[in-house]
Amino acid sequence: MSRHHRQKNEMRRDVPIGTPSNTGIETTDIEAVEQEENLSFATNGLTPIPQQVTIKPAFVEHYKRLLGPRYDEFMQYSLSYITKSIRVNTLKVTVEELRKRMEQDWILTPVPWCKEGFFLKYRHYKRFDIGNLPEHQLGMFYVQDAASMIPPVVLDPQPGEMVLDLCAAPGSKTTQLAMYMQNRGVLMANDVSGDRLKPLGLNLQRAGIMNTLVTLRGNGPLNQGALLFDRVLVDAPCSGTGTIRRSLKTLQMWSPGLIHRLVAEQRKLIELGYFVLKPGGTLVYSTCTQEPAENEALISWFLARHPDAEVLPISLDIKRSDAIVAFDGETFNPEVAKCLRIYPQDNNTEGFFVAKIRKKDGNA
């Protein structure tokens, strides 16, 4: 389940490997999945995660309809370790300076779509937690999945602007936005959970962020339209099926009912974000799920409600998959083809969806 999803879920006891439970769930280990699904991790140089995994038959059926012949590869990557990545915080250090500090012990490979991002691998055999590095404690870099860097890059906030991060905690994208703004202008970092504001505040402090106002819910000034923003990021709570390799519980928690509830919340969030967006402004909607209902279908629904909204193309140096323009008998607005959809196997990252929307200013 995505790091964003905050609802409480009931946990069930493990059942014997391969034995169906009364909920229609099967629990097995990844080696068994490899054999049953005819997966070959070694083919792509992947290392399977040595844990039990819970897969619902309904999930398998649903994702085979969505992915077709790409389903096996999707599961290979989803059940394997992800390559670690970091983003240099240029408010504290230049990209080249940090690279020189780390290259003796780490192999750094640039992330093509984010000039501050690097995939990294430890040069030595002994395991080392990158979070313990002094450079991390000093806020010189943020440990962040490379796909997670995409939404702030696409939003492209500028110094001096008014920017809203509607679902900010724990702060990876917030700190990236503030970095691009060079600590100038105003960045409102909002979240709906007070418990999540503490780590957000700590991350902002460590990164040296000084232009950010942290708000809880922000319902008053936001719902009343008292504040308008040049750019808005809606990194929405989601079912997280692009992040299975970070949390195998995502497979266990997945259900059509969960998706239905999340879509209702996502609709409210994108509506609020668009409401406080200035004419001529840009909104980026993103999720780390592969579900069409939470992505292309939601954007299609949104466009039907807002004739003044236009989807902008996203140009990045990244391998992408085609956006979903029809699924399960539903045809979406053809403009959703401009959205960015990536699966874990496309770039060996998390899966992500990003839509870039402009509010027409009346003169266009």
XYZ file of C-alpha atoms in Angstrom:
364
model
C 0.000 0.000 0.000
C 1.212 3.483 -0.802
C 2.923 5.586 1.825
C 0.094 8.064 1.166
C -2.802 5.824 2.141
C -3.714 6.576 5.749
C -6.828 4.523 6.374
C -6.779 1.752 8.960
C -6.908 -1.734 7.523
C -7.559 -5.059 9.147
C -4.668 -7.520 9.067
C -5.288 -11.226 8.663
C -3.214 -14.102 9.995
C -0.869 -15.904 7.627
C -2.131 -19.122 6.083
C -0.010 -22.024 4.851
C 1.884 -21.353 1.648
C -0.307 -21.638 -1.413
C -3.454 -22.299 0.639
C -6.506 -20.168 -0.226
C -8.013 -18.298 2.708
C -11.687 -17.524 3.134
C -10.994 -14.037 1.792
C -9.797 -15.321 -1.554
C -6.192 -14.421 -0.731
C -3.208 -16.652 -1.251
C 0.023 -16.360 0.716
C 3.233 -17.698 -0.775
C 6.906 -16.854 -1.005
C 8.390 -15.045 -3.975
C 10.347 -18.094 -5.122
C 7.031 -19.913 -5.528
C 5.572 -16.939 -7.396
C 8.566 -17.047 -9.740
C 7.844 -20.690 -10.542
C 4.058 -20.384 -10.785
C 4.058 -17.227 -12.905
C 7.041 -18.333 -15.006
C 9.025 -15.298 -13.874
C 12.793 -15.117 -14.249
C 14.375 -12.458 -12.031
C 17.894 -13.320 -13.206
C 16.991 -12.459 -16.801
C 16.792 -8.761 -15.896
C 19.536 -8.804 -13.259
C 16.989 -8.477 -10.455
C 17.211 -9.739 -6.886
C 13.896 -11.072 -5.525
C 12.774 -9.863 -2.110
C 13.075 -12.838 0.318
C 9.687 -12.432 1.974
C 6.274 -13.979 1.906
C 3.906 -12.241 -0.459
C 0.121 -12.110 -0.444
C -1.555 -11.977 -3.854
C -5.300 -11.899 -4.391
C -6.634 -13.764 -7.440
C -8.717 -10.686 -8.248
C -5.513 -8.612 -8.379
C -3.900 -11.058 -10.798
C -6.967 -11.066 -13.045
C -7.282 -7.276 -12.949
C -3.640 -6.606 -13.764
C -3.488 -9.210 -16.501
C -6.358 -7.337 -18.166
C -4.498 -4.065 -17.713
C -1.027 -5.195 -18.759
C -1.617 -8.140 -21.060
C 1.720 -9.701 -22.068
C 3.602 -7.215 -19.856
C 2.108 -8.632 -16.648
C 4.935 -11.104 -15.980
C 7.591 -8.412 -16.313
C 5.573 -6.093 -14.072
C 5.547 -8.768 -11.363
C 9.265 -9.481 -11.808
C 10.133 -5.893 -11.012
C 7.430 -5.434 -8.379
C 8.756 -8.400 -6.382
C 12.429 -7.416 -6.621
C 14.636 -4.939 -4.795
C 14.642 -1.408 -6.136
C 17.827 0.512 -6.954
C 18.490 3.177 -4.326
C 18.523 6.777 -5.463
C 19.181 10.195 -3.966
C 18.508 13.802 -4.900
C 21.186 16.410 -4.233
C 19.948 19.417 -2.257
C 21.480 22.339 -4.122
C 20.500 24.717 -1.328
C 23.330 23.143 0.670
C 25.842 21.851 -1.881
C 26.419 21.709 -5.628
C 25.833 18.488 -7.528
C 29.526 18.206 -8.379
C 30.658 18.852 -4.798
C 28.444 16.111 -3.397
C 29.503 13.735 -6.132
C 33.162 14.241 -5.213
C 32.402 13.657 -1.535
C 30.672 10.344 -2.226
C 32.349 8.783 -5.248
C 35.093 7.059 -3.250
C 32.557 4.728 -1.606
C 29.577 4.964 -3.947
C 28.941 4.473 -7.643
C 26.674 7.325 -8.736
C 24.722 7.084 -11.992
C 22.759 10.179 -13.096
C 18.970 10.020 -13.198
C 18.228 11.134 -16.787
C 15.064 13.100 -15.963
C 16.348 14.935 -12.865
C 19.723 16.666 -13.016
C 20.046 16.562 -9.218
C 19.220 12.840 -9.009
C 21.510 9.806 -8.870
C 21.074 6.064 -8.708
C 23.701 4.740 -6.350
C 25.431 1.531 -5.390
C 27.854 0.891 -2.539
C 31.325 -0.026 -3.808
C 32.155 -2.331 -0.906
C 30.752 -5.695 0.107
C 29.794 -4.697 3.631
C 26.264 -3.309 3.825
C 25.982 0.382 4.701
C 22.879 2.444 5.386
C 23.112 5.618 3.340
C 20.880 7.376 5.855
C 23.783 7.309 8.329
C 26.074 9.381 6.139
C 26.998 12.820 7.542
C 25.996 14.357 4.212
C 22.475 13.016 4.704
C 22.247 14.230 8.292
C 23.411 17.660 7.138
C 20.688 17.824 4.500
C 23.002 17.717 1.493
C 20.860 15.054 -0.151
C 17.451 13.425 0.204
C 16.927 9.677 -0.181
C 14.169 9.611 -2.791
C 13.010 7.188 -5.455
C 13.939 8.438 -8.901
C 10.334 8.267 -10.129
C 9.215 10.359 -7.161
C 11.404 13.189 -8.466
C 9.253 13.514 -11.601
C 6.255 15.580 -10.345
C 8.323 18.549 -9.059
C 10.400 18.499 -12.264
C 7.192 18.631 -14.321
C 5.628 21.362 -12.164
C 8.819 23.451 -12.554
C 8.215 26.083 -9.837
C 10.122 29.341 -10.203
C 11.729 31.610 -7.582
C 9.281 34.190 -6.254
C 6.094 32.276 -7.101
C 3.220 31.189 -4.865
C 3.212 27.370 -4.844
C 1.000 24.831 -3.055
C 1.945 21.257 -2.194
C -1.481 19.979 -1.191
C -0.405 16.563 0.174
C 3.089 17.381 1.374
C 4.190 14.945 4.101
C 6.751 13.535 4.612
C 8.419 16.115 2.384
C 10.468 14.595 -0.437
C 8.656 16.570 -3.119
C 8.185 19.614 -0.872
C 11.927 19.962 -0.332
C 12.471 19.490 -4.063
C 9.968 22.242 -4.878
C 11.586 24.620 -2.380
C 15.002 23.833 -3.844
C 13.817 24.783 -7.335
C 12.341 27.977 -5.886
C 15.765 28.774 -4.361
C 14.049 29.573 -1.056
C 12.303 32.540 -2.689
C 8.564 33.105 -2.953
C 6.085 31.185 -0.794
C 5.563 27.434 -0.676
C 2.548 26.203 1.301
C 3.071 22.616 2.455
C -0.298 21.203 3.483
C -1.321 17.828 4.862
C -4.402 16.325 6.496
C -2.665 14.457 9.326
C -1.074 16.176 12.301
C 1.092 13.121 12.951
C 2.674 13.548 9.528
C 3.562 17.197 10.040
C 6.400 16.461 12.479
C 8.554 14.489 10.003
C 7.673 17.065 7.351
C 8.960 19.852 9.582
C 12.139 17.946 10.416
C 12.871 17.280 6.749
C 12.318 20.931 5.854
C 14.631 22.017 8.664
C 17.393 19.592 7.707
C 17.192 20.696 4.073
C 17.548 24.373 5.010
C 14.102 25.349 3.688
C 13.053 28.862 4.716
C 10.226 29.844 2.350
C 7.699 27.193 3.392
C 4.520 27.560 5.433
C 3.314 24.251 6.910
C -0.461 23.924 7.305
C -2.785 21.258 8.680
C -5.636 20.647 6.221
C -5.647 24.312 5.254
C -9.399 24.082 4.806
C -10.147 27.682 5.756
C -8.067 29.799 3.365
C -7.998 27.110 0.681
C -11.712 26.302 0.544
C -12.592 29.990 0.649
C -10.237 30.817 -2.210
C -8.514 33.436 -0.051
C -5.166 32.349 -1.500
C -4.408 31.687 -5.152
C -1.306 29.927 -6.413
C 0.829 30.044 -9.539
C 1.461 26.300 -9.328
C -0.155 23.450 -7.409
C 1.072 19.916 -6.794
C -1.538 17.279 -5.922
C 0.479 14.169 -5.096
C -2.619 12.288 -4.061
C -3.139 9.431 -1.596
C -3.404 6.283 -3.702
C -3.462 2.491 -3.725
C 0.274 2.444 -4.408
C 0.452 -0.466 -6.838
C 3.509 1.124 -8.422
C 5.349 0.749 -5.106
C 4.834 -2.952 -4.357
C 8.598 -3.454 -4.274
C 8.800 -0.997 -1.366
C 5.899 -2.508 0.574
C 4.617 -5.974 -0.246
C 1.604 -5.249 1.984
C 0.266 -3.243 -0.940
C -0.706 -6.541 -2.555
C -2.551 -7.647 0.566
C -4.417 -4.366 1.020
C -5.479 -3.986 -2.612
C -9.204 -4.249 -3.316
C -11.769 -2.645 -5.649
C -13.426 -1.131 -2.579
C -10.195 0.565 -1.525
C -9.758 2.043 -4.981
C -13.346 3.306 -4.986
C -12.804 5.106 -1.657
C -9.513 6.599 -2.781
C -10.977 7.910 -6.042
C -13.568 9.849 -4.038
C -10.781 11.473 -2.008
C -8.634 12.131 -5.083
C -11.499 13.899 -6.821
C -11.907 16.246 -3.870
C -8.188 16.974 -3.803
C -7.796 17.789 -7.490
C -10.935 19.954 -7.343
C -9.529 21.887 -4.383
C -6.133 22.250 -6.021
C -7.705 23.594 -9.204
C -10.001 25.927 -7.251
C -7.016 27.758 -5.731
C -4.993 27.800 -8.972
C -4.593 31.169 -10.670
C -5.813 31.555 -14.266
C -2.837 30.685 -16.432
C -1.391 28.567 -13.632
C -0.200 24.964 -13.722
C -1.411 21.996 -11.671
C 0.365 18.641 -11.549
C -1.606 15.605 -10.393
C 0.442 12.525 -9.551
C 0.099 9.098 -7.964
C 2.308 6.059 -7.428
C -0.428 3.641 -8.506
C -1.023 1.924 -11.846
C -4.816 1.948 -11.464
C -6.603 3.644 -14.404
C -9.483 4.607 -12.084
C -7.103 6.726 -9.991
C -5.257 8.128 -12.993
C -6.551 8.479 -16.565
C -10.193 7.925 -15.609
C -9.921 10.570 -12.905
C -8.340 13.091 -15.276
C -11.045 12.343 -17.858
C -13.719 12.981 -15.204
C -11.970 16.209 -14.215
C -11.747 17.506 -17.797
C -15.472 16.949 -18.287
C -16.120 19.284 -15.353
C -13.634 21.991 -16.359
C -13.719 23.213 -19.980
C -11.041 25.771 -19.066
C -8.540 23.019 -18.215
C -6.064 21.737 -20.776
C -3.683 18.803 -20.471
C -0.122 19.704 -21.412
C 2.399 17.259 -22.880
C 5.244 16.102 -20.625
C 8.703 16.040 -22.194
C 11.252 14.096 -20.151
C 14.242 11.891 -20.908
C 12.484 8.805 -19.598
C 11.182 5.515 -20.925
C 7.402 5.598 -20.688
C 4.400 3.428 -21.410
C 1.305 4.528 -23.293
C -1.352 6.182 -21.193
C -4.558 4.168 -20.829
C -7.273 5.663 -23.055
C -9.855 2.921 -22.479
C -10.255 0.173 -19.881
C -12.959 -2.255 -18.776
C -15.467 -0.899 -21.284
C -14.898 2.771 -20.418
C -13.370 5.186 -22.930
C -11.556 8.231 -21.552
C -11.013 11.729 -22.892
C -8.342 11.370 -25.617
C -6.382 14.206 -23.989
C -5.243 11.773 -21.276
C -2.846 10.345 -23.865
C -0.607 13.324 -23.007
C -0.200 12.092 -19.419
C 2.913 10.259 -18.248
C 2.532 6.623 -17.204
C 5.514 4.507 -16.182
C 5.674 0.970 -14.813
C 8.471 -0.351 -12.572
C 9.970 -2.266 -15.503
C 10.240 0.830 -17.700
C 13.128 2.397 -15.758
C 13.664 0.025 -12.805
C 11.978 2.509 -10.455
C 8.605 2.768 -8.797
C 5.582 2.992 -11.066
C 4.134 6.494 -11.419
C 1.454 8.545 -13.144
C 1.699 12.292 -13.794
C -0.736 14.714 -15.426
C 0.151 18.341 -16.170
C -2.855 20.658 -16.386
C -3.072 24.348 -17.218
C -5.967 26.599 -16.241
C -6.702 28.804 -19.234
C -6.526 32.502 -18.425
C -9.340 33.656 -20.700
C -6.960 35.204 -23.215
C -5.847 31.882 -24.714
